Short mmCIF file of C-alpha atoms and ligand atoms in Angstrom, two decimals:
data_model
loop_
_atom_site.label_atom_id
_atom_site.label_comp_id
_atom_site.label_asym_id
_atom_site.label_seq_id
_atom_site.Cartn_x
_atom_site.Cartn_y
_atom_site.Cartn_z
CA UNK A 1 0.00 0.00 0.00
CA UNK A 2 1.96 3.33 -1.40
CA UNK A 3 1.83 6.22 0.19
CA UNK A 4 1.91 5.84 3.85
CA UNK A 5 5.36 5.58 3.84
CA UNK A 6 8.11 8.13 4.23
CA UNK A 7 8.97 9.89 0.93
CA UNK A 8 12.26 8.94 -1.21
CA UNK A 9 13.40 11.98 -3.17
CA UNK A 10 15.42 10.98 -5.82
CA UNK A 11 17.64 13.05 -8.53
CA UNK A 12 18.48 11.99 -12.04
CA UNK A 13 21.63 13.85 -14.11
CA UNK A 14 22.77 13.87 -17.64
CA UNK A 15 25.92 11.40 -17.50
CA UNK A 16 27.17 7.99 -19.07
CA UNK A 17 24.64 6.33 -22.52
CA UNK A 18 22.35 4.07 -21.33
CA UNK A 19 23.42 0.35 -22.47
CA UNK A 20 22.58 -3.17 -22.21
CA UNK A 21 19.55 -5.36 -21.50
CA UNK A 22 16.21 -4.25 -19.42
CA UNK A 23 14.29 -6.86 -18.33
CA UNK A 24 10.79 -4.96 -16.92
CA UNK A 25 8.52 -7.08 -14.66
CA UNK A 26 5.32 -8.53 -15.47
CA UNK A 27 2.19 -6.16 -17.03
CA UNK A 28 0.43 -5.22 -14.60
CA UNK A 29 -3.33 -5.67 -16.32
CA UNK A 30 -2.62 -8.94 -16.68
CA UNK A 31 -1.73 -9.80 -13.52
CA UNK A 32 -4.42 -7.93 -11.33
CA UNK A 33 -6.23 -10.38 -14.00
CA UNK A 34 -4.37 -13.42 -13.18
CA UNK A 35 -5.09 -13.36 -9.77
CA UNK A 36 -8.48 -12.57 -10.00
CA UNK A 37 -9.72 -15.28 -12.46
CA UNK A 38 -7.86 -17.57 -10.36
CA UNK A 39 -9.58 -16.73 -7.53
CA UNK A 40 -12.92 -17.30 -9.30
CA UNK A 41 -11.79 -20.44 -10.64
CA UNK A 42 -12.12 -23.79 -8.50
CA UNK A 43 -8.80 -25.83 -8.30
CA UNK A 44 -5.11 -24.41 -8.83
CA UNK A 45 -4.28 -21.26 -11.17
CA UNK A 46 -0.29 -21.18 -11.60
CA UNK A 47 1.20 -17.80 -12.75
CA UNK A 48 5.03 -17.05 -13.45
CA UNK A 49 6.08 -13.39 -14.07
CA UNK A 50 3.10 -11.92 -12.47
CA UNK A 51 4.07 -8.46 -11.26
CA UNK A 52 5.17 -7.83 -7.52
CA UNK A 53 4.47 -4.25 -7.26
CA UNK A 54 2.45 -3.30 -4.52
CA UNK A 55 -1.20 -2.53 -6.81
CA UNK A 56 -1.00 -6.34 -7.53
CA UNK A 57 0.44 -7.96 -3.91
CA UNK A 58 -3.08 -5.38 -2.75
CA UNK A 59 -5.22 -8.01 -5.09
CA UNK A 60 -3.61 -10.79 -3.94
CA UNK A 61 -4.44 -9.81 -0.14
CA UNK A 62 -7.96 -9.02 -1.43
CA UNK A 63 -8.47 -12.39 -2.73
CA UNK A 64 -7.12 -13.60 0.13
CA UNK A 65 -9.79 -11.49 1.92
CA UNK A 66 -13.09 -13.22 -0.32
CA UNK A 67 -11.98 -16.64 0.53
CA UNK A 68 -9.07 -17.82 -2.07
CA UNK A 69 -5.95 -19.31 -0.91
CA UNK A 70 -3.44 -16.95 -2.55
CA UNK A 71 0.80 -18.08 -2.22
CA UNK A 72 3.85 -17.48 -4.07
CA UNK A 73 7.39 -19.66 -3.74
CA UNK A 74 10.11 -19.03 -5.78
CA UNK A 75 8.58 -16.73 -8.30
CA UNK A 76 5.26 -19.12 -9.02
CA UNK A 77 1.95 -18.00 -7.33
CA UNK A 78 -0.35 -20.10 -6.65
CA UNK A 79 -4.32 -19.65 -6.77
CA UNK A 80 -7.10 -21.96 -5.09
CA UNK A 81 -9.97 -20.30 -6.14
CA UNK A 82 -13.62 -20.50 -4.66
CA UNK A 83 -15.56 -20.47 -8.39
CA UNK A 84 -17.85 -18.25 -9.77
CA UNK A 85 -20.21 -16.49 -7.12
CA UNK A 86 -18.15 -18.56 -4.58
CA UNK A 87 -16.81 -15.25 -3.02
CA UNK A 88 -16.50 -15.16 1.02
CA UNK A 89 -17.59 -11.81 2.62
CA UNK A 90 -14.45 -10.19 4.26
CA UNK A 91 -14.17 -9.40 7.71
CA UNK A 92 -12.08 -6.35 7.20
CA UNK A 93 -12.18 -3.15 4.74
CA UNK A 94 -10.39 -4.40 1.69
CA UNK A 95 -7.49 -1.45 1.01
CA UNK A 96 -6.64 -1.32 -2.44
CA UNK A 97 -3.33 1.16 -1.89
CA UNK A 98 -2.93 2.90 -5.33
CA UNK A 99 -4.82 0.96 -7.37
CA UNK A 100 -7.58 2.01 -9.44
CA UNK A 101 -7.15 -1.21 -11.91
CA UNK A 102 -7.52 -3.29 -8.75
CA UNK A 103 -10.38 -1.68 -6.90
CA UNK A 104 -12.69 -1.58 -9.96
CA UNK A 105 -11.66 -5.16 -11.18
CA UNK A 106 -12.76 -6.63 -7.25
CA UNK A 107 -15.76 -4.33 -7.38
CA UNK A 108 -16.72 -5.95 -10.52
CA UNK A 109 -15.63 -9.52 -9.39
CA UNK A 110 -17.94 -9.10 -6.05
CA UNK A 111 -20.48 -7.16 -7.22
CA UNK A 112 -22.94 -9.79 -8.08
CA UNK A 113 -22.48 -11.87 -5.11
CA UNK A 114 -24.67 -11.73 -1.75
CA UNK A 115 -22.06 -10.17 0.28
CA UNK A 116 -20.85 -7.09 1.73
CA UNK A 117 -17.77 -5.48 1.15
CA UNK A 118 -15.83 -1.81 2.34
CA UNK A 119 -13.22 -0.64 -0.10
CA UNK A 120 -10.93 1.99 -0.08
CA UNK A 121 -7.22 3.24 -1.04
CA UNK A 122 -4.37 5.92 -0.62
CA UNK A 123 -5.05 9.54 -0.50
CA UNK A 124 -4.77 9.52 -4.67
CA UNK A 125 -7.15 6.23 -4.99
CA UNK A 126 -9.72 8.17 -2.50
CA UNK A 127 -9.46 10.94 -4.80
CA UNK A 128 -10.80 8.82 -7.10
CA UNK A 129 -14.03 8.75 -9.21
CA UNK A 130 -15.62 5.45 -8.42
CA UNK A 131 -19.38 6.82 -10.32
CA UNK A 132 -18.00 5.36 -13.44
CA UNK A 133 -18.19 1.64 -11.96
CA UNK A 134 -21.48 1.74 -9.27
CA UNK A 135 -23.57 3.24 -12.18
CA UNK A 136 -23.28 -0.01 -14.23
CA UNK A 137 -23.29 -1.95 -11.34
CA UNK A 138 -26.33 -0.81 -10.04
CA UNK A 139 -28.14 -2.04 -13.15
CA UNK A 140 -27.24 -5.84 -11.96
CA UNK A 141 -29.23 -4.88 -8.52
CA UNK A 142 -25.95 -3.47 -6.93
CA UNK A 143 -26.06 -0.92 -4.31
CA UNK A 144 -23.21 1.37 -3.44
CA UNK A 145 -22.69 4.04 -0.52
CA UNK A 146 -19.53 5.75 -1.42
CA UNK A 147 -18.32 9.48 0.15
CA UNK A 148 -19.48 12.48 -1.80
CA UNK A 149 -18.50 12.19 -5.56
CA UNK A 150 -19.02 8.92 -5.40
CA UNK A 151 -15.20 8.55 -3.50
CA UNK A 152 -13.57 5.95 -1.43
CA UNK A 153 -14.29 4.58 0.99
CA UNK A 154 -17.23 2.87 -0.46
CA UNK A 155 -19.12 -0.40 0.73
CA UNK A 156 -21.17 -2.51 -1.66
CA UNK A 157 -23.76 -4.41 -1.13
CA UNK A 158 -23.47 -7.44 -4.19
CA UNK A 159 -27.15 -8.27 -6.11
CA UNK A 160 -28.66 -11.36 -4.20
CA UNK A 161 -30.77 -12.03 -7.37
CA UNK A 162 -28.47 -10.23 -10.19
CA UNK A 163 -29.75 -9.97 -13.36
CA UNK A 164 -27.89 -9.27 -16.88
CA UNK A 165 -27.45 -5.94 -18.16
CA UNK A 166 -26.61 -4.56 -21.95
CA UNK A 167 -24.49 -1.49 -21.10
CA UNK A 168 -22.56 0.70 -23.53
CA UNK A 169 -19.42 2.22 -21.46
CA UNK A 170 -19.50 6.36 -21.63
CA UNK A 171 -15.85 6.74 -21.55
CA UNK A 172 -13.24 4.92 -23.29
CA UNK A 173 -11.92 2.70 -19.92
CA UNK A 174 -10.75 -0.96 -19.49
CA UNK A 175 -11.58 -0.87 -16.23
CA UNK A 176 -15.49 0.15 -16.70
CA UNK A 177 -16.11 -2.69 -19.31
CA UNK A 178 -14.02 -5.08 -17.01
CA UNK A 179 -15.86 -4.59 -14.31
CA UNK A 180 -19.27 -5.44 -15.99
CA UNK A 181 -17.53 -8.24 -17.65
CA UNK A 182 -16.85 -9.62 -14.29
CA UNK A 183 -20.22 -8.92 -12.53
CA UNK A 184 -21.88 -10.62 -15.77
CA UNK A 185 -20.14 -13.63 -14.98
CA UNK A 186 -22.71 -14.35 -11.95
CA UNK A 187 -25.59 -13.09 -13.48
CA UNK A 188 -27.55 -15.95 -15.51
CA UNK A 189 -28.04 -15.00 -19.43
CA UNK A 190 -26.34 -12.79 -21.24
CA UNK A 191 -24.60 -9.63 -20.18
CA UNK A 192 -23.74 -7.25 -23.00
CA UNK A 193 -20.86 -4.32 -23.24
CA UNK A 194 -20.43 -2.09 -25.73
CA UNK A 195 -17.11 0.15 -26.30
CA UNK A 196 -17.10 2.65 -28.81
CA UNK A 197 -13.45 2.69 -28.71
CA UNK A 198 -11.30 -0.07 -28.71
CA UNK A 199 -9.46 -0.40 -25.20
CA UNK A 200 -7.35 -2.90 -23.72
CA UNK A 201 -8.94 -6.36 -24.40
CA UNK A 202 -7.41 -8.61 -21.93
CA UNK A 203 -10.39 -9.42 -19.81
CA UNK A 204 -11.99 -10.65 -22.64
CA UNK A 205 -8.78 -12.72 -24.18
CA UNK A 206 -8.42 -14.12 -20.55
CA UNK A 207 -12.11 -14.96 -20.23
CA UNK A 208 -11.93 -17.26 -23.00
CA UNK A 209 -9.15 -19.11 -21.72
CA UNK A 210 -10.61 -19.31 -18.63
CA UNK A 211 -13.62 -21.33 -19.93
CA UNK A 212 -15.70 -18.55 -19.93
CA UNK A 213 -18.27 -18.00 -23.28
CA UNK A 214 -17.34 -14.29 -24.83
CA UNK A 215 -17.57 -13.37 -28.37
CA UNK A 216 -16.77 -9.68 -29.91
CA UNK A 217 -17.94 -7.98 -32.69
CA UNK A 218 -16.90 -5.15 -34.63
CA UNK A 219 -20.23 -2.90 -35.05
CA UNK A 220 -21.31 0.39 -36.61
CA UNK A 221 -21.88 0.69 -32.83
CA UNK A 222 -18.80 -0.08 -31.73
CA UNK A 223 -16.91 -3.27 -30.36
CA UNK A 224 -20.20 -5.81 -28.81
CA UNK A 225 -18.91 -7.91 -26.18
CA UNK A 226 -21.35 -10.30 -25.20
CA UNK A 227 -20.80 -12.74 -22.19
CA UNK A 228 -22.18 -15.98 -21.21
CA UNK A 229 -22.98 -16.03 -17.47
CA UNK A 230 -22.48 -18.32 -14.40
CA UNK A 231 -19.41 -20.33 -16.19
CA UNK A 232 -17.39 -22.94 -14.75
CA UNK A 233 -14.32 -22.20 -15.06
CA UNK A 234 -10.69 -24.41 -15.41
CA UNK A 235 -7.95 -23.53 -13.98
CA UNK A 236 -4.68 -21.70 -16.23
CA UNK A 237 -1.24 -21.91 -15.72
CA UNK A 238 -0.67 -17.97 -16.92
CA UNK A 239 3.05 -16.72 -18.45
CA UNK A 240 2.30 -13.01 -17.81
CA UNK A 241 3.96 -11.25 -20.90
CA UNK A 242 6.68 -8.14 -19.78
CA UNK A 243 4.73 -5.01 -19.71
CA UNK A 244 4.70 -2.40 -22.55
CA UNK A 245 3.98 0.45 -19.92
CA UNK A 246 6.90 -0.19 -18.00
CA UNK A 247 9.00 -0.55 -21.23
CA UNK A 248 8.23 2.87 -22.36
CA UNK A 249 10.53 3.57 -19.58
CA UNK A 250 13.74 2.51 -20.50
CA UNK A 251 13.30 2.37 -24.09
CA UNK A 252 12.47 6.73 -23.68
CA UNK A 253 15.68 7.06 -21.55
CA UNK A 254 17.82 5.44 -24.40
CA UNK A 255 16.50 7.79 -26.95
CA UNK A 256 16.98 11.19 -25.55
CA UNK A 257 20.30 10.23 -23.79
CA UNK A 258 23.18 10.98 -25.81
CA UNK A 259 25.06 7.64 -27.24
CA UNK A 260 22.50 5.18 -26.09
CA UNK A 261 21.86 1.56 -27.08
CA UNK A 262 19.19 -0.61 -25.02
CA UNK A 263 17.21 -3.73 -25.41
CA UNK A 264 14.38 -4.43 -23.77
CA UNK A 265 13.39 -8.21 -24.78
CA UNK A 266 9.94 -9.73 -24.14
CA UNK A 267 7.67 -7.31 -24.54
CA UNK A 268 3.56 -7.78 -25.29
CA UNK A 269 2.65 -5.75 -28.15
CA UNK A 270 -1.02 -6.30 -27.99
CA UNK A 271 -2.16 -3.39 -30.36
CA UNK A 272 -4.71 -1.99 -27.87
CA UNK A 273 -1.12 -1.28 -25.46
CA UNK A 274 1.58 -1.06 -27.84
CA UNK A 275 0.35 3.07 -28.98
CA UNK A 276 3.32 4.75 -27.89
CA UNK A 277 5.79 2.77 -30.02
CA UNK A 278 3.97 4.04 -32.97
CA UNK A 279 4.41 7.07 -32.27
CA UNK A 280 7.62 7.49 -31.14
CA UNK A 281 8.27 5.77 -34.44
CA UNK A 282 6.37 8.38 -36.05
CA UNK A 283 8.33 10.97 -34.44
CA UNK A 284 11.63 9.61 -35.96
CA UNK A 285 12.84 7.16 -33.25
CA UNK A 286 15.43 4.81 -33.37
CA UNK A 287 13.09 2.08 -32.34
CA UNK A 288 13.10 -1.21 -33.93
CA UNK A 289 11.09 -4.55 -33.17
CA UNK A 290 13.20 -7.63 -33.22
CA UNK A 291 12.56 -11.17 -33.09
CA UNK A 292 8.89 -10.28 -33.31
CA UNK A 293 6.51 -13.59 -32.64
CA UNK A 294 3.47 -14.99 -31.08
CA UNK A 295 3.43 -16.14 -27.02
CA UNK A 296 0.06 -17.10 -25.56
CA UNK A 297 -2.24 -15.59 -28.37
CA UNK A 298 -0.22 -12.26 -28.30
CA UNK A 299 2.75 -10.25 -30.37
CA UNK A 300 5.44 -10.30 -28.81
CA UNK A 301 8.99 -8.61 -29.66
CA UNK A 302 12.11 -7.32 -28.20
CA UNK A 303 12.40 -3.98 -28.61
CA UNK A 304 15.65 -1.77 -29.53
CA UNK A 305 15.89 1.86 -29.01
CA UNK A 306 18.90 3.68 -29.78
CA UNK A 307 19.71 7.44 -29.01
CA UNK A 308 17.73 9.75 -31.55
CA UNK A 309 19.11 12.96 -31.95
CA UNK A 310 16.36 14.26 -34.68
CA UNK A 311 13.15 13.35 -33.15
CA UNK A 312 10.23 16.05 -34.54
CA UNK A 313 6.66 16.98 -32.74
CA UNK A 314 3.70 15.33 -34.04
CA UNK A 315 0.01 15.16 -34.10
CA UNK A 316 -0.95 12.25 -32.10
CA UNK A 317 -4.21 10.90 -33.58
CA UNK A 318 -6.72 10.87 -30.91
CA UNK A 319 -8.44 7.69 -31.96
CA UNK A 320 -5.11 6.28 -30.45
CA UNK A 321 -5.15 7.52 -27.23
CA UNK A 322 -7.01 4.17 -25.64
CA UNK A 323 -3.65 2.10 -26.62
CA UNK A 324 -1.32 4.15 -25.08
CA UNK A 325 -3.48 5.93 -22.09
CA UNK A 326 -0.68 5.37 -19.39
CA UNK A 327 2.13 6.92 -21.97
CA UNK A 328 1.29 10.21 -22.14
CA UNK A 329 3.67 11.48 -19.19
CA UNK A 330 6.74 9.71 -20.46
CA UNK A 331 5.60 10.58 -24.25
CA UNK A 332 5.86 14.13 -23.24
CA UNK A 333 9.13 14.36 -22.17
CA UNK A 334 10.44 12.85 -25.07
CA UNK A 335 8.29 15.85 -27.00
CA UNK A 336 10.32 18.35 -24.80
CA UNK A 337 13.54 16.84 -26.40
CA UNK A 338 12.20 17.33 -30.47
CA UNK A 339 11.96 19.91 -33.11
CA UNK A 340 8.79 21.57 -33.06
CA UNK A 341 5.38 21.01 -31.02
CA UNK A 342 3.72 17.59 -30.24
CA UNK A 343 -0.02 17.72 -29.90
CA UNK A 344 -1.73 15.29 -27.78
CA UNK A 345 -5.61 15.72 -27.94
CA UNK A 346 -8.68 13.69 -27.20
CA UNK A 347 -7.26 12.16 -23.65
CA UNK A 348 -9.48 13.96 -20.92
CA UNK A 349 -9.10 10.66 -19.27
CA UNK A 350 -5.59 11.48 -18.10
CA UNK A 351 -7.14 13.78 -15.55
CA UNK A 352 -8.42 11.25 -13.72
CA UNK A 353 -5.94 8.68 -13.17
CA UNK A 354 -3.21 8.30 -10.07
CA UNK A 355 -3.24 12.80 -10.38
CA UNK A 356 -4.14 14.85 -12.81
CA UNK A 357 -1.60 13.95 -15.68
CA UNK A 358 -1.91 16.49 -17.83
CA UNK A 359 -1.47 19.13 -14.89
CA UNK A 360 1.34 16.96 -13.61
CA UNK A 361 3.46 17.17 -16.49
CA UNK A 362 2.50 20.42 -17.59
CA UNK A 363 3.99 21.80 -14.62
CA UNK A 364 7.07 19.90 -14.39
CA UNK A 365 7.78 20.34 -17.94
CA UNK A 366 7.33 24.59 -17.80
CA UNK A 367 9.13 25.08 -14.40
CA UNK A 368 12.25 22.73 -16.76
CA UNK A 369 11.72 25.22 -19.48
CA UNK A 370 9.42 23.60 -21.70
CA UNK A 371 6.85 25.87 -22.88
CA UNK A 372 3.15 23.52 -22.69
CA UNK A 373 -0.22 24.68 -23.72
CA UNK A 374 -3.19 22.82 -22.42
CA UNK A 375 -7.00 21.74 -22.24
CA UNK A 376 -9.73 19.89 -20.44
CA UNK A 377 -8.86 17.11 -23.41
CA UNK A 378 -5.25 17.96 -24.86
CA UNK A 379 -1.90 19.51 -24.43
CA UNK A 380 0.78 20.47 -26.74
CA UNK A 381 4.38 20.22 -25.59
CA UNK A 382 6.83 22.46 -27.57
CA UNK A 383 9.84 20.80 -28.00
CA UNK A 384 13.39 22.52 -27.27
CA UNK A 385 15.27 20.03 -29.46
CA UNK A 386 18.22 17.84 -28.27
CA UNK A 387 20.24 19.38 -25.56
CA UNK A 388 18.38 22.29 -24.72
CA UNK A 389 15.83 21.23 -22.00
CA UNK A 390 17.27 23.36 -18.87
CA UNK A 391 15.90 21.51 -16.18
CA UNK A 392 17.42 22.06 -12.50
CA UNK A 393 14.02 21.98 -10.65
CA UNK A 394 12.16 20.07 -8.22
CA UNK A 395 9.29 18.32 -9.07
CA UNK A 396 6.14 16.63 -7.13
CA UNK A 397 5.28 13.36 -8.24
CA UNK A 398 1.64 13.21 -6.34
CA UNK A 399 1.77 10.04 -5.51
CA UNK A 400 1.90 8.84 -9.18
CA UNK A 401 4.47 6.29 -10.12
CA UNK A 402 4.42 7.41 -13.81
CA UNK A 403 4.69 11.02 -13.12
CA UNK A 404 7.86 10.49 -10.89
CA UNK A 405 9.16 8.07 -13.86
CA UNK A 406 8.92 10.41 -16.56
CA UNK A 407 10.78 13.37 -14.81
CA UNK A 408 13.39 10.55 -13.57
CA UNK A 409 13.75 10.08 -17.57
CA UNK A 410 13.88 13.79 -18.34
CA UNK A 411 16.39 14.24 -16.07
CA UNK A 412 18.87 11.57 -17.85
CA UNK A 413 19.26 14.36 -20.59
CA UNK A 414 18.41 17.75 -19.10
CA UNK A 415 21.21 20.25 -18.59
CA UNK A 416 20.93 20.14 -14.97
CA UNK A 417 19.28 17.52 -12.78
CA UNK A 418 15.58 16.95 -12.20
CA UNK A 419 14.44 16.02 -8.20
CA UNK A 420 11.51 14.17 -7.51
CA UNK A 421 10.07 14.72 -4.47
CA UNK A 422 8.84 11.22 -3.69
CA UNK A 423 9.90 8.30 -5.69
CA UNK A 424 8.21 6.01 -3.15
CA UNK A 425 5.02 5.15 -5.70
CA UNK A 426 7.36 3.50 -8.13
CA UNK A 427 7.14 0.64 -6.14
CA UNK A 428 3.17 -0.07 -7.01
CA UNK A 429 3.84 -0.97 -10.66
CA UNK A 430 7.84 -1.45 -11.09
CA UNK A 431 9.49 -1.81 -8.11
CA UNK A 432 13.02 -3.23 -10.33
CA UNK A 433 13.26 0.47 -11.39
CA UNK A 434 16.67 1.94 -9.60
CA UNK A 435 18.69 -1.18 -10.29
CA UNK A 436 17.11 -1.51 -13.51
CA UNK A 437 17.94 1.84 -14.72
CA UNK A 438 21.54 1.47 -12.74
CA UNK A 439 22.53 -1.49 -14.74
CA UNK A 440 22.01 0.51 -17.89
CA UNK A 441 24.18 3.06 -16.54
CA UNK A 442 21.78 5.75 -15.63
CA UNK A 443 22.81 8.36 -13.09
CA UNK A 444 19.31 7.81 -10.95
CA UNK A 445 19.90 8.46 -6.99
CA UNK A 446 18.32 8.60 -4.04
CA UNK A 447 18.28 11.45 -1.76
CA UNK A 448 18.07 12.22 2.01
CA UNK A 449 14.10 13.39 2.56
C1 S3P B 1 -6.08 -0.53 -16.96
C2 S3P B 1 -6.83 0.36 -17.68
C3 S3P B 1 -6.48 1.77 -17.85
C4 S3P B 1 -5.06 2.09 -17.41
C5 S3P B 1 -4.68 1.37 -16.14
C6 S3P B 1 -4.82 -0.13 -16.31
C7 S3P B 1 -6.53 -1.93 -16.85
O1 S3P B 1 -7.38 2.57 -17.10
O2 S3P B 1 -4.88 3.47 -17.25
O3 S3P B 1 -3.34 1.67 -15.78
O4 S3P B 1 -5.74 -2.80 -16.44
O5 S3P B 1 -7.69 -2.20 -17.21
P1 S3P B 1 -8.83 2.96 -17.70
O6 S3P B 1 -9.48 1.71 -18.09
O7 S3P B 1 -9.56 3.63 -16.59
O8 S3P B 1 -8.52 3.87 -18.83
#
């Protein structure tokens, strides 16, 4: 559970090229997934390379807490699930730390179960609109009291006699449609979502491996997901693929830093994730795909990214924003290092994630020297070109692991260093980062707080 901890300022300075291999932990979707599939599923679920950051060892607890037997031993965890609608009722609150992927998945998983459950979460998850997941679950018989705004801490009260719903989600989020996806799978009949815009599919691409029945079509209306509910499912033994989102990390670093070389091997490229490549590609990167094949259903490469000294700004089509939602921060400090202005429009969503991302950034960026123009829905980050991003500043992460990331990154090739005030959140999605980034050479340090 981030942020009850005491802060860890850290500083990153322009110094040696970045080179060698990264090896980034498991994607962190997939494994909130893992876990909780498994812990719907009767008999053993075995999962290598699921993620130990904090958001996903606060799922395993939870499942702990609704009855599963959750256990790890030399980098294999274990599941004994309790099946479909087989969730206990916990005795405690169950405290999903940063988590927004996690509280919204359990809400889902419980919500059409007769039991009674009190969730909440860190200062930033509290902060946290939870509206987007009671309103659909309310249509299954679901009731929620939540604080004003519909914030943490919440309790719901799970549909004794649920009933399927047709919903079509209101704003492009995984987590919404996930959510009904998982209360539909106690409700008899068919439950029905509806995404107008494509966004990450693994709930459905693990469904069907779990047993469950799920078919999507491509509409005039949009992507129709339409589940089969009250399935029994069989257990999986799950590879989790590396994730892309923790990728972007390194493979950014290597192209703004002067003489750089990295691989970063293993990496999902599951179109609705793998945005940010494309456009970094697009903007003239040194980024190549090698050894690209198929693992479990998915593409899957190694990536190489090499220092690239002539990046340009670009347009990023909105209609790609969905497949590369949790880029944006790191995407804009590689805009600060191009020719020209990169234009990022149709992601309102990124004000409501772990902070406000666009603010975030935009502040970090202008009190380093980049000049940033923004929106309710876009921002456009004028790029200084190669070596000309002043930096020397402090900046607050706000509790948001990807915030104090991307100004970590920035500060690899700034002219003087960039502080974060609290690296501490790092640890809920990849907790590997300091020795990761120190074995490519990367002058990243900690501070005295
Ligand atoms: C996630 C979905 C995205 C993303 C988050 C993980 C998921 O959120 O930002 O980090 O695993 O479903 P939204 O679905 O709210 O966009």
């Amino acid at each position: 559970m981030s942020g009850h901890g005491t802060p860890i300022p850290m500083i990153s300075r322009r110094g040696a090229p970045l080179r060698g291999e990264a090896h980034v932990p498991g994607d962190k979707s997939i494994s909130h997934r893992s876990l909780i599939l498994g812990a719907l599923t009767v008999g053993e679920t075995r999962i290598t390379g699921l993620l130990d950051g904090e958001d996903v060892l606060d799922t395993a607890a939870a499942m702990r807490a609704f009855g599963a037997e959750v256990s790890e031993k030399d980098g294999v965890w274990s599941v004994h699930g309790v099946g479909v609608g087989g969730f206990a009722e916990p005795e405690t609150v169950i405290d999903c730390g940063n988590s927004g992927t996690g509280v919204r998945l359990i809400m889902g998983a419980m919500a059409t179960t007769a039991i009674t459950a009190t969730f909440t979460g860190d200062a930033s998850l509290r902060g946290r609109p939870m509206g987007r997941i009671t309103e659909p679950l309310a249509l299954f018989g679901t009731r929620a009291v939540g604080r004003e705004g519909g914030r943490l801490p919440m309790t719901l009260v799970g549909a004794r006699e649920p009933v399927p719903v047709r919903y079509t989600v209101p704003v492009p989020s995984a987590q919404v449609k996930s959510a009904v996806l998982l209360a539909g799978l106690n409700a008899p009949g068919e439950t029905v979502v509806i995404e107008r815009e494509a966004t990450r599919d693994h709930t459905e691409r693990m469904l069907a491996g779990f047993g469950a029945g799920i078919a999507t079509e491509e509409t005039p209306e949009g992507r129709v997901i339409t589940l089969r509910g009250q399935p029994e499912f069989v257990p999986q033994t799950i590879v989790v693929p590396r994730d892309p989102s923790s990728a972007a990390f390194p493979v950014c670093a290597a192209l703004i830093t002067e003489g750089s070389d990295v691989l970063v091997p293993n990496i999902g490229l599951n179109p609705t994730r793998a945005g940010l490549f494309t456009t970094l590609q697009e903007m003239g990167a040194d980024l190549t795909y090698e050894n690209l094949r198929e693992e479990g259903g998915e593409p899957v490469a190694d990536l190489r990214a090499r220092f690239s000294p002539d990046l340009k700004g670009i347009e990023v089509p909105p209609e790609r924003a969905a497949s590369m939602i949790d880029e944006y921060p790191v995407l804009s400090v590689v805009a600060a290092f191009a020719a020209g202005t990169t234009e990022m429009r149709g992601v309102r969503e990124l004000r409501v994630k772990e902070s406000d991302r666009i603010d975030a950034m935009a502040q970090g960026l202008r009190a380093a020297g980049v000049h940033v123009d923004e929106g309710e829905d876009w921002w456009a980050v004028e790029g200084r070109g190669h070596r000309n991003v002043p930096g020397g500043v402090t900046v607050a992460s706000r509790l948001d692991h990807r915030i104090a990331m991307a100004f970590l990154v920035m500060g690899l090739a700034t002219s003087k260093p960039v502080r974060v005030d609290d690296a501490a959140p790092i640890a809920t999605s990849f907790p590997i980062f300091e020795p990761l980034m120190a074995g490519l050479g990367a002058s990243i340090d900690r501070e005295e707080p």
